PDB file of C-alpha atoms in Angstrom:
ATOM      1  CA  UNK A   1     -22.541   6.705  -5.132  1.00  0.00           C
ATOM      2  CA  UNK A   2     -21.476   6.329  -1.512  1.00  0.00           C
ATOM      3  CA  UNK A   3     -19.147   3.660  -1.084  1.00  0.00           C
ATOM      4  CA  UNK A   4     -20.298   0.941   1.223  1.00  0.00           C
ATOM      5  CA  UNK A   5     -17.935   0.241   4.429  1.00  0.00           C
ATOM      6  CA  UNK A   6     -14.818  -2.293   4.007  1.00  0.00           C
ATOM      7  CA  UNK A   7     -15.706  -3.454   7.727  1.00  0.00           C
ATOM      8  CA  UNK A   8     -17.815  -2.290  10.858  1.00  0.00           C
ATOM      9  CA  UNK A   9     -17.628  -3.403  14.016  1.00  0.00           C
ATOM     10  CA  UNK A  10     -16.656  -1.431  17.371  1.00  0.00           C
ATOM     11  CA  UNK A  11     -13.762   0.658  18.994  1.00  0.00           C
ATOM     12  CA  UNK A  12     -12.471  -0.187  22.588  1.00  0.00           C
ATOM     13  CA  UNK A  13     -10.787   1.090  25.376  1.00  0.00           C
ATOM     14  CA  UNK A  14     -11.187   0.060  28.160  1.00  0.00           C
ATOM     15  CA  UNK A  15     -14.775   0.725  29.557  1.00  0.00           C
ATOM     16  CA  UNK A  16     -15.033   2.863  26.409  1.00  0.00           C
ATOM     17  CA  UNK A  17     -16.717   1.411  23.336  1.00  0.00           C
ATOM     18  CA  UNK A  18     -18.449   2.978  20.710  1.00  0.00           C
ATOM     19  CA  UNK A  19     -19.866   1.356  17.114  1.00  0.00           C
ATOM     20  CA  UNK A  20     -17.087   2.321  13.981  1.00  0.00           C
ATOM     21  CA  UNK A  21     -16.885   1.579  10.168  1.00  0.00           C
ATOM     22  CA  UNK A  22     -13.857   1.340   8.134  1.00  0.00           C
ATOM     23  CA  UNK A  23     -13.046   1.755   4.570  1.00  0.00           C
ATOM     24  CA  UNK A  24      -9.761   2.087   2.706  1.00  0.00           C
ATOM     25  CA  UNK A  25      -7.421   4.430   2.271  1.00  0.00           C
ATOM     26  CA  UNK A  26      -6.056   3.951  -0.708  1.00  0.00           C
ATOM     27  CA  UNK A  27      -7.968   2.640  -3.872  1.00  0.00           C
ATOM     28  CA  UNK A  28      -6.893   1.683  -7.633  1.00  0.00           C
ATOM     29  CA  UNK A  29     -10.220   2.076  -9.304  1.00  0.00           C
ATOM     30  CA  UNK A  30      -9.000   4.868 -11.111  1.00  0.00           C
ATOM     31  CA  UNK A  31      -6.433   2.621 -12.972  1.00  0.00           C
ATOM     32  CA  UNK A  32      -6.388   1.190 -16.493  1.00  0.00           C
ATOM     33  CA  UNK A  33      -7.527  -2.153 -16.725  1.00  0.00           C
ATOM     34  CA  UNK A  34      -7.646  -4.669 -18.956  1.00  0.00           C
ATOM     35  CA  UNK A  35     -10.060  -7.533 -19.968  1.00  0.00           C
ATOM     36  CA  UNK A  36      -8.988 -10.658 -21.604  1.00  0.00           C
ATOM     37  CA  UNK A  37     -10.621 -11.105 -25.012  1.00  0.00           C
ATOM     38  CA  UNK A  38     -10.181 -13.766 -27.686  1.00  0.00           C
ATOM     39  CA  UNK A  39      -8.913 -12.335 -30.591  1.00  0.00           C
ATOM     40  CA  UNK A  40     -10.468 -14.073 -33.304  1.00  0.00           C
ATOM     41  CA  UNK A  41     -14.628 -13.010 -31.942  1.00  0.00           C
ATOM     42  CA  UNK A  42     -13.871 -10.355 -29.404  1.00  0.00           C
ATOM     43  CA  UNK A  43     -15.527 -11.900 -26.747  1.00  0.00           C
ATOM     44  CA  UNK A  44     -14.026 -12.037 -23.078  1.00  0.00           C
ATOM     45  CA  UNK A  45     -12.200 -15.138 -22.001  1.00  0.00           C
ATOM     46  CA  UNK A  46     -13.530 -16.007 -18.669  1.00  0.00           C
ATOM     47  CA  UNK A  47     -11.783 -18.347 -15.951  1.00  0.00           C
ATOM     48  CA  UNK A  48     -12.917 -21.148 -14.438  1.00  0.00           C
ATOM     49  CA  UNK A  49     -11.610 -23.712 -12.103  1.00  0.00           C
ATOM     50  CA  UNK A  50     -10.890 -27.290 -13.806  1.00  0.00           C
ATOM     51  CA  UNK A  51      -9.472 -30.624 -11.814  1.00  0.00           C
ATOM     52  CA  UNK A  52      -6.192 -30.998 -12.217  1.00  0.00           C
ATOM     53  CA  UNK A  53      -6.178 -34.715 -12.769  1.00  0.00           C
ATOM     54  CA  UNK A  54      -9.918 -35.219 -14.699  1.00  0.00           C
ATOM     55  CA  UNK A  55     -10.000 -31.828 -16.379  1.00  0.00           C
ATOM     56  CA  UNK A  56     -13.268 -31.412 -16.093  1.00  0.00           C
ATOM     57  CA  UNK A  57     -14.522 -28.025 -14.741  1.00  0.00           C
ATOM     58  CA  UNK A  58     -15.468 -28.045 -10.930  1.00  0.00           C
ATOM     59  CA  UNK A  59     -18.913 -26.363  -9.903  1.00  0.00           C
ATOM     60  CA  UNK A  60     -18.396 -23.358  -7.427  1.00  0.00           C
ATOM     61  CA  UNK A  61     -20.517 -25.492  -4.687  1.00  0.00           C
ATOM     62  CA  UNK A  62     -18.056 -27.870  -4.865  1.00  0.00           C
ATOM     63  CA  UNK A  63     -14.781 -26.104  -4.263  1.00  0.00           C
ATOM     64  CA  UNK A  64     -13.716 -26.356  -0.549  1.00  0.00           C
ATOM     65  CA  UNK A  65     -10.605 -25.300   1.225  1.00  0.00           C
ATOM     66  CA  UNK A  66      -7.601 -27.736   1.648  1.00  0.00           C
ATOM     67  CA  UNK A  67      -4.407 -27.931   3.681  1.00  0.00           C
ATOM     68  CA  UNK A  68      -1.377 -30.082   2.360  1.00  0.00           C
ATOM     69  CA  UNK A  69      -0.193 -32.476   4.775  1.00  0.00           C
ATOM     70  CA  UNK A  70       1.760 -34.940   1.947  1.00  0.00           C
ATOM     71  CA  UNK A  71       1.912 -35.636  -1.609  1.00  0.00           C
ATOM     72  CA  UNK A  72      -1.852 -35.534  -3.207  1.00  0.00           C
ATOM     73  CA  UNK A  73      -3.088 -35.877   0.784  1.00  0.00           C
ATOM     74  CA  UNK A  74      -4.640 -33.110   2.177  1.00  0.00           C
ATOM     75  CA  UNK A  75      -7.289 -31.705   5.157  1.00  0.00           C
ATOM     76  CA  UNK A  76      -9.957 -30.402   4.199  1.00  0.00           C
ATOM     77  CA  UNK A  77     -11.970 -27.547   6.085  1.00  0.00           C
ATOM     78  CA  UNK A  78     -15.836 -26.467   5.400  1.00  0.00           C
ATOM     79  CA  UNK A  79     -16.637 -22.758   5.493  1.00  0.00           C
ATOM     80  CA  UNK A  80     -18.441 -23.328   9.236  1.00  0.00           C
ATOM     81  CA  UNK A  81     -15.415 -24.385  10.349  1.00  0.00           C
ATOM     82  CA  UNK A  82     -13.157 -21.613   9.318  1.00  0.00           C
ATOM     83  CA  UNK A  83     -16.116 -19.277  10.605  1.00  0.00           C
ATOM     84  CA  UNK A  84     -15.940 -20.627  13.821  1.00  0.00           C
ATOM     85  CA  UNK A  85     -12.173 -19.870  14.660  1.00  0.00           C
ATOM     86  CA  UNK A  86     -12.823 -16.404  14.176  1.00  0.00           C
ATOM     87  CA  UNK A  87     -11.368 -14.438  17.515  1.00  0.00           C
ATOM     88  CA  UNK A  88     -12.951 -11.525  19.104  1.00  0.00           C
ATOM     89  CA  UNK A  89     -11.012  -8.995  17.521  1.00  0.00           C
ATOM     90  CA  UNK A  90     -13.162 -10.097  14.133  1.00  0.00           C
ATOM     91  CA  UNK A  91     -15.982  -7.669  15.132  1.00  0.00           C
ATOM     92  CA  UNK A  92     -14.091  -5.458  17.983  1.00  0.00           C
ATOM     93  CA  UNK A  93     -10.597  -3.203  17.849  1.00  0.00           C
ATOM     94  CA  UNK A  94      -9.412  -4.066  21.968  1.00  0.00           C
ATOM     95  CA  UNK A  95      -6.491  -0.883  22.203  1.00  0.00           C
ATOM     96  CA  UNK A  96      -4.304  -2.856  24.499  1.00  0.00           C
ATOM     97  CA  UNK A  97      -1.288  -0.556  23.926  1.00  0.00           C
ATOM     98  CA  UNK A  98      -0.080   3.130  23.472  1.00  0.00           C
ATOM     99  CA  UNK A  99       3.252   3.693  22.064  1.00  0.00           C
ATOM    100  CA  UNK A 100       4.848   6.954  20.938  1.00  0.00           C
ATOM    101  CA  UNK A 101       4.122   7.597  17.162  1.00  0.00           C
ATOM    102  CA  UNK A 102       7.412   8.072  16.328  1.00  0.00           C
ATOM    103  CA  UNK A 103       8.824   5.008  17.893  1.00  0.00           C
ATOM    104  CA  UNK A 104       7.643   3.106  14.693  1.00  0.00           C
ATOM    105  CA  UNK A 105       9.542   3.955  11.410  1.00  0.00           C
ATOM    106  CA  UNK A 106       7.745   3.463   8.473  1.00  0.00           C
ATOM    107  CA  UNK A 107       8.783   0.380   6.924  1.00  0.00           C
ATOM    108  CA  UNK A 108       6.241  -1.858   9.575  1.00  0.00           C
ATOM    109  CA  UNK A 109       3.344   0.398   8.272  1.00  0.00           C
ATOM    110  CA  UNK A 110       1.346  -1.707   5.571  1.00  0.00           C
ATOM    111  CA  UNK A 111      -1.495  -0.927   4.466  1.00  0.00           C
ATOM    112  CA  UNK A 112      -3.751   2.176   5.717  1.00  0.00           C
ATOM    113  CA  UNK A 113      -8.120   2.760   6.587  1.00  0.00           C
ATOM    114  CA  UNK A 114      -9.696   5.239   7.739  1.00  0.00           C
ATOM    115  CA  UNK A 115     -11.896   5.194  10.604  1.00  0.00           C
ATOM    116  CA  UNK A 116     -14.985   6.693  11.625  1.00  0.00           C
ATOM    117  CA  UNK A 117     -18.125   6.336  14.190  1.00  0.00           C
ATOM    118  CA  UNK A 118     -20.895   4.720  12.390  1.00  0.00           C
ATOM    119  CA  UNK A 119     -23.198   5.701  14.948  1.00  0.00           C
ATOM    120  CA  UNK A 120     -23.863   9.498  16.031  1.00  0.00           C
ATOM    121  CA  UNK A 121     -24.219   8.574  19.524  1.00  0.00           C
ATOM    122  CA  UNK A 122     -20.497   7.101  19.669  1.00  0.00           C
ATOM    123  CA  UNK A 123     -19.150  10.009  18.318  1.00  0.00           C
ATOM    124  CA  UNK A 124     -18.470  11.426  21.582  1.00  0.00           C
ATOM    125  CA  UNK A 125     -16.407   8.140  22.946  1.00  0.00           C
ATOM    126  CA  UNK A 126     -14.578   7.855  18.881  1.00  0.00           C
ATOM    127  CA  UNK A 127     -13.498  11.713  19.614  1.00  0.00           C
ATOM    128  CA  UNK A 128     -12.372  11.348  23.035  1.00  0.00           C
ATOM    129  CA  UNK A 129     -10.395   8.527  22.227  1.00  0.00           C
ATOM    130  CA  UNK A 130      -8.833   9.978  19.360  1.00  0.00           C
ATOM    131  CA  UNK A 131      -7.993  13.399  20.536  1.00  0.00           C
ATOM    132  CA  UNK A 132      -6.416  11.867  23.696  1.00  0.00           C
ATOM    133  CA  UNK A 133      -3.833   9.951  21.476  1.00  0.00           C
ATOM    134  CA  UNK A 134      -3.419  13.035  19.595  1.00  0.00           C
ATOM    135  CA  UNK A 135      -2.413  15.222  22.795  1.00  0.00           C
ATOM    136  CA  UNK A 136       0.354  12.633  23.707  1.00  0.00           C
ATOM    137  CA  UNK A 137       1.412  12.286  20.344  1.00  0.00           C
ATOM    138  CA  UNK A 138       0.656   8.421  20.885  1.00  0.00           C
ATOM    139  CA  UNK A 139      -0.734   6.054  18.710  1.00  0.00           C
ATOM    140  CA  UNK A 140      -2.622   2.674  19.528  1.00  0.00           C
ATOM    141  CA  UNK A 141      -1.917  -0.848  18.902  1.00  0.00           C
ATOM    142  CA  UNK A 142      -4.286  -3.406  18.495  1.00  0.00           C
ATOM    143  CA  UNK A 143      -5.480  -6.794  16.385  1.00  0.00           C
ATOM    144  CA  UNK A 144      -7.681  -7.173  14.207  1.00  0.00           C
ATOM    145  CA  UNK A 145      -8.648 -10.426  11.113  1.00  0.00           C
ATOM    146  CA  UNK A 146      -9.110  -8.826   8.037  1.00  0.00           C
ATOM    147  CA  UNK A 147      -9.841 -11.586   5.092  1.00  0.00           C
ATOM    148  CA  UNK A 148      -9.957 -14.121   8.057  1.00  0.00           C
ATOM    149  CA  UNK A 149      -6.288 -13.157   9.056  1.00  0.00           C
ATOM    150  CA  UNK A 150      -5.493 -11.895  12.677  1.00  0.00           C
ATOM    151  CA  UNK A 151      -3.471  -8.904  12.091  1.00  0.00           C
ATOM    152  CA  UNK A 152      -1.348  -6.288  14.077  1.00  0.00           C
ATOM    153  CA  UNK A 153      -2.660  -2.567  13.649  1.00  0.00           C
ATOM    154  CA  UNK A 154      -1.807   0.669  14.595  1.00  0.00           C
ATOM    155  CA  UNK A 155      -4.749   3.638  15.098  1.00  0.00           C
ATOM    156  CA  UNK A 156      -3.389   6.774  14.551  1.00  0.00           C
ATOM    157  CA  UNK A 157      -5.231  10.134  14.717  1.00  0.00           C
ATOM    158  CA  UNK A 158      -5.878  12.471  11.499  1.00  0.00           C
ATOM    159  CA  UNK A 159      -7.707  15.025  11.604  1.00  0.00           C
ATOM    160  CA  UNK A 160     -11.720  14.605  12.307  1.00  0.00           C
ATOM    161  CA  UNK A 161     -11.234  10.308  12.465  1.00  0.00           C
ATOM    162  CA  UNK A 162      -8.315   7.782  12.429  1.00  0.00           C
ATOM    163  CA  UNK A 163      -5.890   6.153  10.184  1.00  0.00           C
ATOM    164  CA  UNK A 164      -5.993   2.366  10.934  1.00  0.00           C
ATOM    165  CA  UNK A 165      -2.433   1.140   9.417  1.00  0.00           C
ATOM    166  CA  UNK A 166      -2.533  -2.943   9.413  1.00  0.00           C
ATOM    167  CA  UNK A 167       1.380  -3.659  10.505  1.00  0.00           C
ATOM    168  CA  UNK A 168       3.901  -6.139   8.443  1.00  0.00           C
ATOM    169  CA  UNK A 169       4.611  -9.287  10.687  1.00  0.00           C
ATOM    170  CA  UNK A 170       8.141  -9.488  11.907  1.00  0.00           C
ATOM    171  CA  UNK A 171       9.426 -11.799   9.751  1.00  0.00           C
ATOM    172  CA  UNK A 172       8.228  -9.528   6.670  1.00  0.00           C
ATOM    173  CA  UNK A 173      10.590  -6.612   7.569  1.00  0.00           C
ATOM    174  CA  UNK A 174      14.287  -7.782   6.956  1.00  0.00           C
ATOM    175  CA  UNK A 175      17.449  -6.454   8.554  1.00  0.00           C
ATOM    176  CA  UNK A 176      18.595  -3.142   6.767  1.00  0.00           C
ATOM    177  CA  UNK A 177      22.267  -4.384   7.884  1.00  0.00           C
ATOM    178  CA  UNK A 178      22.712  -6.933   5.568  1.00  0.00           C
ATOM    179  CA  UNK A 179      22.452  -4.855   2.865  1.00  0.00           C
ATOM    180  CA  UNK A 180      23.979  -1.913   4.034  1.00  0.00           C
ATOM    181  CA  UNK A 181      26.838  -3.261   5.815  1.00  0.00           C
ATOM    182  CA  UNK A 182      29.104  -3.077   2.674  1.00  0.00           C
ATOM    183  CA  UNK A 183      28.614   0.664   2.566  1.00  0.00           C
ATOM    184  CA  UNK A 184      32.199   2.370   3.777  1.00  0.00           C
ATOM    185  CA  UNK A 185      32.746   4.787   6.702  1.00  0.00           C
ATOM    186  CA  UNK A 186      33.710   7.579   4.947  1.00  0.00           C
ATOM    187  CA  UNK A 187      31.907  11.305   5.854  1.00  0.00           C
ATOM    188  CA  UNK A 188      30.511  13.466   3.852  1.00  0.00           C
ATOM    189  CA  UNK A 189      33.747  15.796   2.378  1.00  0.00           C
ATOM    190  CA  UNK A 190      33.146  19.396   4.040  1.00  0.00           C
ATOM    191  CA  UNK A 191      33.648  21.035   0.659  1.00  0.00           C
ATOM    192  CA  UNK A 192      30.931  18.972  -0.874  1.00  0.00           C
ATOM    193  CA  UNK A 193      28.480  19.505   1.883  1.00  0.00           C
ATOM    194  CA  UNK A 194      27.596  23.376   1.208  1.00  0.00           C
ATOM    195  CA  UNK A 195      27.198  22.428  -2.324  1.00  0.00           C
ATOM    196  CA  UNK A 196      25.026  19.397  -2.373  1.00  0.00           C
ATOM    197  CA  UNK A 197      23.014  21.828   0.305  1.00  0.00           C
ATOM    198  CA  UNK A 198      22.514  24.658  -2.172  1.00  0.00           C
ATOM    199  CA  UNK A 199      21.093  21.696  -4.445  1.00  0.00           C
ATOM    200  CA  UNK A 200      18.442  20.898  -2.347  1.00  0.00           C
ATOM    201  CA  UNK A 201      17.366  24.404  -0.789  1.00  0.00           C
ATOM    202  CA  UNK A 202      17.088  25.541  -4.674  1.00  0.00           C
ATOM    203  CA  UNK A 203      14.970  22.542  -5.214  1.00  0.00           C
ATOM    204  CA  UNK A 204      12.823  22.093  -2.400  1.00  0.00           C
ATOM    205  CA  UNK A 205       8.930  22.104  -3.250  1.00  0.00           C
ATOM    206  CA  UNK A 206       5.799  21.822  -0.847  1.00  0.00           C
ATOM    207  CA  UNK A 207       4.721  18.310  -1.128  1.00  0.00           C
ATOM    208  CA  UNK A 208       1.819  17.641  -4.119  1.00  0.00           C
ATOM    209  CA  UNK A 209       0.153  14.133  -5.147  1.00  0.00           C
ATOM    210  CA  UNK A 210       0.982  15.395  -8.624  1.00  0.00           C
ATOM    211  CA  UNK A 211       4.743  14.336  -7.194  1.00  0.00           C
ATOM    212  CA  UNK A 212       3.989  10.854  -7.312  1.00  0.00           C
ATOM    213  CA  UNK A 213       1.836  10.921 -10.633  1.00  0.00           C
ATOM    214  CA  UNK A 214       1.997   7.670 -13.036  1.00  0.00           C
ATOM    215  CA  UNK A 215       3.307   8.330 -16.777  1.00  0.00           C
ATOM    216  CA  UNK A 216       2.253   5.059 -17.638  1.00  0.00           C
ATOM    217  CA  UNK A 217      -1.247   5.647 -16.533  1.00  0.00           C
ATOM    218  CA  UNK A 218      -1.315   9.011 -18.753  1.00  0.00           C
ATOM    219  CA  UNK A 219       0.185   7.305 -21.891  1.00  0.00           C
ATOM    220  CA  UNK A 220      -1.987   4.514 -21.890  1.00  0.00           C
ATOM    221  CA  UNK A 221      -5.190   6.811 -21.468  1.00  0.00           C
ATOM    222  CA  UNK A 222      -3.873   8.884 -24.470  1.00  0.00           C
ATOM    223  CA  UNK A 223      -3.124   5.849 -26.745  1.00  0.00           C
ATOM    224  CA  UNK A 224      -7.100   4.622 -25.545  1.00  0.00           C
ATOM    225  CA  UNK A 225      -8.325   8.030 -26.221  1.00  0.00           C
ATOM    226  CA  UNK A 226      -6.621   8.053 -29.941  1.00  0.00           C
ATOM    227  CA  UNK A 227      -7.804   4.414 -30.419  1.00  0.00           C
ATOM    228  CA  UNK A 228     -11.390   5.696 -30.137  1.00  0.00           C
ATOM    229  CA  UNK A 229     -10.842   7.654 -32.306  1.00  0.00           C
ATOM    230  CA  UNK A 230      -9.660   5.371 -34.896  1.00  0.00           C
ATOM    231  CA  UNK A 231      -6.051   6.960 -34.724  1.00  0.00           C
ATOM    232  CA  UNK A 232      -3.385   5.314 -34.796  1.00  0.00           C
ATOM    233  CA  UNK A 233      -1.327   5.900 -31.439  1.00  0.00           C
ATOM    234  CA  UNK A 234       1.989   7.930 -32.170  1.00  0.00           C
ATOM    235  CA  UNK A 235       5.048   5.867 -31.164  1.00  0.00           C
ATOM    236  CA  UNK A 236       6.674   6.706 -28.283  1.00  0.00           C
ATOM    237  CA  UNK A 237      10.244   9.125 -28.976  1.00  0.00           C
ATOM    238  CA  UNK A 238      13.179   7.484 -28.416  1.00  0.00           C
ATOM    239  CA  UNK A 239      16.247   8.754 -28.056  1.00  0.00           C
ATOM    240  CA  UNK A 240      19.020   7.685 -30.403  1.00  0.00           C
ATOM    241  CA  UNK A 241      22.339   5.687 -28.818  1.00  0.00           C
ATOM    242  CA  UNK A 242      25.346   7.324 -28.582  1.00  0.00           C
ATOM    243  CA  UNK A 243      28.759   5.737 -30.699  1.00  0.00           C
ATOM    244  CA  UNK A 244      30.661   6.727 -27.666  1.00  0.00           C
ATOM    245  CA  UNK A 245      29.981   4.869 -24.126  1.00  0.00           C
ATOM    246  CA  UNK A 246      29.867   8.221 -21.271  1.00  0.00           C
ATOM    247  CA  UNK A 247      32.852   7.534 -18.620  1.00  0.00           C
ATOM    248  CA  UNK A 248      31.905   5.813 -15.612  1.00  0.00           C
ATOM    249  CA  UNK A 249      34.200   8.399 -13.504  1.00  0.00           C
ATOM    250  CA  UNK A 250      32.696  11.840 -12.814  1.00  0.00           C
ATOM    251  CA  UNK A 251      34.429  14.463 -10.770  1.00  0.00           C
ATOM    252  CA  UNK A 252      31.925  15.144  -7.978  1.00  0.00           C
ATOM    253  CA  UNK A 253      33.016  18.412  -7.154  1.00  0.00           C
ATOM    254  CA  UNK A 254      32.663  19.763 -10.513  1.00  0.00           C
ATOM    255  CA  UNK A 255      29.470  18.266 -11.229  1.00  0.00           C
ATOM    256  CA  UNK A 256      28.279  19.791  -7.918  1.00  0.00           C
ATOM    257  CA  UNK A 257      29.224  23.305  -9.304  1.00  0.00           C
ATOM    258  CA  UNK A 258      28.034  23.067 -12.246  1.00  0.00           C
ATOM    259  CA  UNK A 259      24.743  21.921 -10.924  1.00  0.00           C
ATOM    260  CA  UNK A 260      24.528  24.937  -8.348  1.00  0.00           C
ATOM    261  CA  UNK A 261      25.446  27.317 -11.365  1.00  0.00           C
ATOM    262  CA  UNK A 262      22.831  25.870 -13.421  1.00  0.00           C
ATOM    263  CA  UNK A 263      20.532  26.295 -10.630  1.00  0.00           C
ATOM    264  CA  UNK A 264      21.690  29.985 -10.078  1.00  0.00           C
ATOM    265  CA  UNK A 265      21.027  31.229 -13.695  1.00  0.00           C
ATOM    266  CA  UNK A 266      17.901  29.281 -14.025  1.00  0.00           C
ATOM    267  CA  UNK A 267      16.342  31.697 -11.316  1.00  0.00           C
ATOM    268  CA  UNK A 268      18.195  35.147 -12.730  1.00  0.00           C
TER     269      UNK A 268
END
């Protein structure tokens, strides 16, 4: 089943506009998930919202936004009203800026869409657009509310469409040296170097998703799959302690050999 567009609206630049349709990049369906049940009947154990001073539960056309402006005071805001402080870039993506792609490091990128025409006739403007950032190595900055948020994007081009990355605010992305400003001066020893080198031409690997695949996720879909079957899941191996406590000082060097030798006859 086709999965229905996360947003659509249109791309601009300039003079150039043409109709496009997001979705997301990245998706969790494919997790585990749990319900909630009560154990005693099995049935699911459902939420609800409940007033914190009566108790009583309060009916979903009754729930309304708030803003806290003192103790048990607040200002309250009806859904028109939110709706009507929505800014242009709610239905349009204005490129105001180019910037050379890598002039932003990864740690402002957030979370990534992909975008495409949703219109054959724009297809021409979407393709110009992108392949012209593509040529310069450039990517595009932009705003756009997502969830009623105004947020700082990036458009960068992959392949046949775009990646839309929404960017982390400023005060999101804290300064690397105040954590790494304890960290000594010392180089790298030359001996070392060659060595620790070795390590990492022996075990370099083209890049696979399989890299980045979740243990947890496979466990619990084994102990599901022996639960349907009425089988008891086995109990995870543990390894037993060692008596004696390993020594916190390693000789660098000679763990570097032995790891290169290791390497060596693993390949004979």
């Amino acid at each position: 089943m086709a999965l229905r567009p996360y947003w659509k609206g249109y791309l601009k630049l300039s003079l150039v506009t043409c109709p496009v349709q997001m979705m997301p990049a990245i998706s969790e369906r494919e997790k585990v998930r749990f319900h909630t049940l009560n154990r005693q009947t099995q049935n699911r154990v459902v939420s609800r919202y409940v007033d914190s001073v009566t108790g009583k539960e309060v009916k979903e056309e009754d729930e309304v936004k708030g803003y806290q402006r003192g103790e048990n005071e607040y200002v309250i805001l009806e859904d028109e009203e939110l709706e009507n402080v929505a800014l242009e870039s709610t239905r349009t993506i204005d490129i105001s800026t180019f910037t050379p792609r890598d002039s932003i490091e990864w740690i402002w990128l957030d979370t990534p869409y992909y975008l495409s025409p949703n219109d054959p006739v724009g297809q021409e403007a979407f393709s110009v657009i992108r392949d012209a950032m593509a040529a310069q190595s450039m990517v595009g900055i932009s705003r756009l509310v997502i969830s009623r948020r105004e947020r700082a994007v990036m458009l960068e081009p992959r392949g046949k469409g775009i990646v839309l990355w929404t960017l982390r605010y400023g005060d999101e992305v804290r300064d690397e040296d105040s954590y790494f400003e304890s960290i000594g001066d010392e180089k790298a020893d030359s001996e070392m170097m060659p060595l620790v080198q070795q390590l990492i031409k022996k075990q370099t690997k083209d890049w696979s998703p399989k890299m980045v695949a979740d243990p947890v996720q496979e466990r619990l879909l084994e102990i599901i799959a022996a639960k349907k079957k009425a089988l008891k899941p086995q109990k995870a191996k543990g390894k037993t302690a060692s008596s004696s406590s390993p020594s916190n000082v390693v000789n660098i060097m000679d763990a570097l050999r032995k790891s290169v030798a290791a390497e060596k006859r693993a390949t004979k």
